[in-house]
Amino acid sequence: TYDWSKDKAGRAFLYAAARYGVEDLIGFVNSAPAEWKTNGRSCGGYLKAENEQDFAKYVADVTDHFAKQGVKFDYISPFNEPTNSFDSCGQEGMLVDVPQRDDIVRALGAEQRTRGQRTGIIADESTSTVKFNDEVPRWIDEPGTAQYVDKLAHHTYDNPSDANRAKVYETSKSVG
């Protein structure tokens, strides 16, 4: 079951952003529902492999719900900072190891295609340019994955040098 009344302030900002025509309205997931994770919590742990399809349906359900409310996400990011477990529980989060990222992207992309959703997928929201450059080619090159990725994204918590920023461009270009 879904409780659509949660996070009233967050929903107010979301509806305002949609109403004002914010370009590139992006939804992102910090954590899969706790019951699908290895530790049963919304912080720390991993998404259990047997729940990847459930997770894809969940993300697509949320996207559908908000579309019916007049909020069309341009993009959805299925995981945030996948190398950080957030096990201190300062915020919701989960680890998503490199070999699972492509599985999640493919599951979500296939679910979206089945539903006729037009929301693009952004991945992988790495915590740093170094991790982005190392990890993106390792998961996006898995067969059937790249077709579902519309945008690549990373965070710059590592305060990257110009050389590392340039490498992000090269990495992105090399994976299409």
mmCIF file of C-alpha atoms in Angstrom:
data_model
loop_
_atom_site.group_PDB
_atom_site.id
_atom_site.type_symbol
_atom_site.label_atom_id
_atom_site.label_comp_id
_atom_site.label_asym_id
_atom_site.label_seq_id
_atom_site.Cartn_x
_atom_site.Cartn_y
_atom_site.Cartn_z
ATOM 1 C CA THR A 1 0.000 0.000 0.000
ATOM 2 C CA TYR A 2 1.039 3.559 -0.594
ATOM 3 C CA ASP A 3 0.539 6.494 1.729
ATOM 4 C CA TRP A 4 0.400 9.466 -0.623
ATOM 5 C CA SER A 5 -0.088 11.884 2.282
ATOM 6 C CA LYS A 6 3.554 11.604 3.437
ATOM 7 C CA ASP A 7 6.008 14.477 3.042
ATOM 8 C CA LYS A 8 3.455 17.261 2.664
ATOM 9 C CA ALA A 9 6.148 19.940 2.298
ATOM 10 C CA GLY A 10 8.034 17.929 -0.318
ATOM 11 C CA ARG A 11 4.863 17.378 -2.311
ATOM 12 C CA ALA A 12 4.021 21.100 -2.093
ATOM 13 C CA PHE A 13 7.380 21.982 -3.647
ATOM 14 C CA LEU A 14 6.975 19.258 -6.264
ATOM 15 C CA TYR A 15 3.538 20.524 -7.316
ATOM 16 C CA ALA A 16 4.831 24.113 -7.388
ATOM 17 C CA ALA A 17 7.799 23.086 -9.549
ATOM 18 C CA ALA A 18 5.453 21.363 -11.988
ATOM 19 C CA ARG A 19 3.035 24.303 -11.989
ATOM 20 C CA TYR A 20 5.845 26.772 -12.737
ATOM 21 C CA GLY A 21 7.227 24.590 -15.522
ATOM 22 C CA VAL A 22 10.578 23.742 -13.999
ATOM 23 C CA GLU A 23 12.758 22.369 -16.755
ATOM 24 C CA ASP A 24 14.057 18.850 -16.141
ATOM 25 C CA LEU A 25 11.841 17.800 -13.249
ATOM 26 C CA ILE A 26 13.759 14.895 -11.719
ATOM 27 C CA GLY A 27 12.595 12.377 -9.148
ATOM 28 C CA PHE A 28 15.179 10.333 -7.316
ATOM 29 C CA VAL A 29 15.173 7.403 -4.947
ATOM 30 C CA ASN A 30 17.296 7.380 -1.816
ATOM 31 C CA SER A 31 16.299 3.891 -0.714
ATOM 32 C CA ALA A 32 14.125 0.991 -1.737
ATOM 33 C CA PRO A 33 11.352 0.139 0.727
ATOM 34 C CA ALA A 34 12.875 -1.344 3.869
ATOM 35 C CA GLU A 35 11.246 -4.756 3.497
ATOM 36 C CA TRP A 36 13.125 -5.324 0.217
ATOM 37 C CA LYS A 37 16.525 -4.571 1.719
ATOM 38 C CA THR A 38 19.063 -6.831 3.360
ATOM 39 C CA ASN A 39 18.881 -5.006 6.691
ATOM 40 C CA GLY A 40 15.134 -4.219 6.733
ATOM 41 C CA ARG A 41 15.796 -0.473 7.124
ATOM 42 C CA SER A 42 15.553 2.609 4.904
ATOM 43 C CA CYS A 43 19.206 3.386 5.575
ATOM 44 C CA GLY A 44 22.158 1.093 4.998
ATOM 45 C CA GLY A 45 21.872 -2.346 3.447
ATOM 46 C CA TYR A 46 21.341 -3.434 -0.128
ATOM 47 C CA LEU A 47 18.318 -4.088 -2.297
ATOM 48 C CA LYS A 48 17.809 -7.863 -2.334
ATOM 49 C CA ALA A 49 18.277 -9.256 -5.846
ATOM 50 C CA GLU A 50 14.916 -11.040 -5.655
ATOM 51 C CA ASN A 51 13.213 -7.662 -5.153
ATOM 52 C CA GLU A 52 14.702 -5.793 -8.120
ATOM 53 C CA GLN A 53 11.530 -6.242 -10.208
ATOM 54 C CA ASP A 54 9.354 -5.225 -7.236
ATOM 55 C CA PHE A 55 11.499 -2.108 -6.885
ATOM 56 C CA ALA A 56 11.129 -1.296 -10.594
ATOM 57 C CA LYS A 57 7.338 -1.590 -10.298
ATOM 58 C CA TYR A 58 7.404 0.589 -7.174
ATOM 59 C CA VAL A 59 9.340 3.368 -8.944
ATOM 60 C CA ALA A 60 7.028 3.134 -11.963
ATOM 61 C CA ASP A 61 3.968 3.234 -9.654
ATOM 62 C CA VAL A 62 5.227 6.434 -8.039
ATOM 63 C CA THR A 63 5.912 7.959 -11.450
ATOM 64 C CA ASP A 64 2.407 7.001 -12.632
ATOM 65 C CA HIS A 65 0.804 8.380 -9.474
ATOM 66 C CA PHE A 66 2.358 11.794 -9.827
ATOM 67 C CA ALA A 67 1.662 11.907 -13.567
ATOM 68 C CA LYS A 68 -2.034 11.448 -12.724
ATOM 69 C CA GLN A 69 -1.655 14.396 -10.318
ATOM 70 C CA GLY A 70 -0.323 16.564 -13.157
ATOM 71 C CA VAL A 71 3.343 16.147 -12.250
ATOM 72 C CA LYS A 72 5.285 14.594 -15.096
ATOM 73 C CA PHE A 73 8.831 13.699 -14.189
ATOM 74 C CA ASP A 74 11.215 14.255 -17.066
ATOM 75 C CA TYR A 75 13.675 11.868 -15.450
ATOM 76 C CA ILE A 76 13.857 9.401 -12.605
ATOM 77 C CA SER A 77 17.042 8.377 -10.827
ATOM 78 C CA PRO A 78 16.586 4.904 -9.298
ATOM 79 C CA PHE A 79 19.471 5.177 -6.832
ATOM 80 C CA ASN A 80 21.409 7.991 -5.211
ATOM 81 C CA GLU A 81 25.084 7.895 -4.270
ATOM 82 C CA PRO A 82 25.213 4.116 -4.656
ATOM 83 C CA THR A 83 28.620 3.739 -2.990
ATOM 84 C CA ASN A 84 27.356 5.182 0.297
ATOM 85 C CA SER A 85 25.187 2.966 2.484
ATOM 86 C CA PHE A 86 24.066 5.786 4.771
ATOM 87 C CA ASP A 87 24.183 3.152 7.518
ATOM 88 C CA SER A 88 24.531 5.898 10.139
ATOM 89 C CA CYS A 89 20.899 6.698 9.254
ATOM 90 C CA GLY A 90 21.532 10.427 8.902
ATOM 91 C CA GLN A 91 19.398 10.082 5.764
ATOM 92 C CA GLU A 92 17.743 7.347 3.771
ATOM 93 C CA GLY A 93 20.027 5.471 1.418
ATOM 94 C CA MET A 94 21.322 2.128 0.245
ATOM 95 C CA LEU A 95 24.369 0.597 -1.313
ATOM 96 C CA VAL A 96 24.039 -0.436 -4.937
ATOM 97 C CA ASP A 97 27.125 -2.311 -6.024
ATOM 98 C CA VAL A 98 28.305 -1.905 -9.600
ATOM 99 C CA PRO A 99 27.018 -5.349 -10.720
ATOM 100 C CA GLN A 100 23.479 -4.524 -9.513
ATOM 101 C CA ARG A 101 23.190 -1.088 -11.116
ATOM 102 C CA ASP A 102 22.620 -2.457 -14.604
ATOM 103 C CA ASP A 103 20.051 -4.948 -13.264
ATOM 104 C CA ILE A 104 18.056 -2.152 -11.641
ATOM 105 C CA VAL A 105 18.268 0.097 -14.704
ATOM 106 C CA ARG A 106 17.137 -2.717 -17.013
ATOM 107 C CA ALA A 107 14.287 -3.741 -14.695
ATOM 108 C CA LEU A 108 13.042 -0.157 -14.437
ATOM 109 C CA GLY A 109 13.489 0.524 -18.147
ATOM 110 C CA ALA A 110 11.555 -2.615 -19.087
ATOM 111 C CA GLU A 111 8.781 -1.749 -16.616
ATOM 112 C CA GLN A 112 8.525 1.763 -18.031
ATOM 113 C CA ARG A 113 8.401 0.413 -21.567
ATOM 114 C CA THR A 114 5.593 -2.013 -20.623
ATOM 115 C CA ARG A 115 3.588 0.865 -19.130
ATOM 116 C CA GLY A 116 4.344 3.289 -21.939
ATOM 117 C CA GLN A 117 6.033 5.705 -19.549
ATOM 118 C CA ARG A 118 8.139 8.420 -21.125
ATOM 119 C CA THR A 119 10.165 9.337 -18.056
ATOM 120 C CA GLY A 120 13.885 9.094 -18.783
ATOM 121 C CA ILE A 121 16.319 7.287 -16.510
ATOM 122 C CA ILE A 122 19.308 9.072 -15.002
ATOM 123 C CA ALA A 123 22.118 7.070 -13.434
ATOM 124 C CA ASP A 124 24.300 6.552 -11.542
ATOM 125 C CA GLU A 125 24.572 9.551 -9.233
ATOM 126 C CA SER A 126 28.093 8.563 -8.126
ATOM 127 C CA THR A 127 29.502 10.467 -5.160
ATOM 128 C CA SER A 128 32.568 11.573 -7.080
ATOM 129 C CA THR A 129 34.008 12.016 -10.545
ATOM 130 C CA VAL A 130 36.635 9.357 -9.836
ATOM 131 C CA LYS A 131 33.970 6.763 -8.986
ATOM 132 C CA PHE A 132 31.880 7.848 -11.986
ATOM 133 C CA ASN A 133 34.795 7.402 -14.372
ATOM 134 C CA ASP A 134 35.674 4.011 -12.919
ATOM 135 C CA GLU A 135 32.218 2.532 -12.367
ATOM 136 C CA VAL A 136 29.925 3.755 -15.172
ATOM 137 C CA PRO A 137 31.655 1.781 -17.944
ATOM 138 C CA ARG A 138 31.491 -1.365 -15.787
ATOM 139 C CA TRP A 139 27.677 -1.400 -15.550
ATOM 140 C CA ILE A 140 26.384 0.545 -18.576
ATOM 141 C CA ASP A 141 28.212 -1.745 -21.014
ATOM 142 C CA GLU A 142 26.256 -4.762 -19.800
ATOM 143 C CA PRO A 143 24.020 -6.024 -22.641
ATOM 144 C CA GLY A 144 20.648 -4.282 -22.875
ATOM 145 C CA THR A 145 21.443 -1.593 -20.315
ATOM 146 C CA ALA A 146 22.536 1.520 -22.224
ATOM 147 C CA GLN A 147 19.271 1.639 -24.193
ATOM 148 C CA TYR A 148 17.452 2.619 -20.988
ATOM 149 C CA VAL A 149 19.832 5.359 -19.825
ATOM 150 C CA ASP A 150 18.896 8.850 -20.964
ATOM 151 C CA LYS A 151 21.339 10.880 -18.881
ATOM 152 C CA LEU A 152 24.406 10.189 -16.793
ATOM 153 C CA ALA A 153 24.893 12.068 -13.539
ATOM 154 C CA HIS A 154 27.438 12.295 -10.771
ATOM 155 C CA HIS A 155 28.073 14.383 -7.702
ATOM 156 C CA THR A 156 31.242 16.360 -7.127
ATOM 157 C CA TYR A 157 31.838 15.812 -3.427
ATOM 158 C CA ASP A 158 35.465 15.103 -4.323
ATOM 159 C CA ASN A 159 35.974 18.696 -5.579
ATOM 160 C CA PRO A 160 37.355 17.385 -8.862
ATOM 161 C CA SER A 161 40.236 18.863 -10.775
ATOM 162 C CA ASP A 162 39.722 20.119 -14.304
ATOM 163 C CA ALA A 163 41.408 16.923 -15.537
ATOM 164 C CA ASN A 164 38.888 14.738 -13.687
ATOM 165 C CA ARG A 165 36.009 16.837 -14.986
ATOM 166 C CA ALA A 166 37.341 16.422 -18.522
ATOM 167 C CA LYS A 167 37.522 12.682 -17.949
ATOM 168 C CA VAL A 168 33.795 12.660 -17.065
ATOM 169 C CA TYR A 169 33.126 14.003 -20.555
ATOM 170 C CA GLU A 170 35.382 11.370 -22.097
ATOM 171 C CA THR A 171 33.784 8.579 -20.036
ATOM 172 C CA SER A 172 30.293 9.731 -21.011
ATOM 173 C CA LYS A 173 31.263 10.021 -24.655
ATOM 174 C CA SER A 174 32.879 6.558 -24.656
ATOM 175 C CA VAL A 175 29.705 4.870 -23.362
ATOM 176 C CA GLY A 176 27.447 6.724 -25.772
#
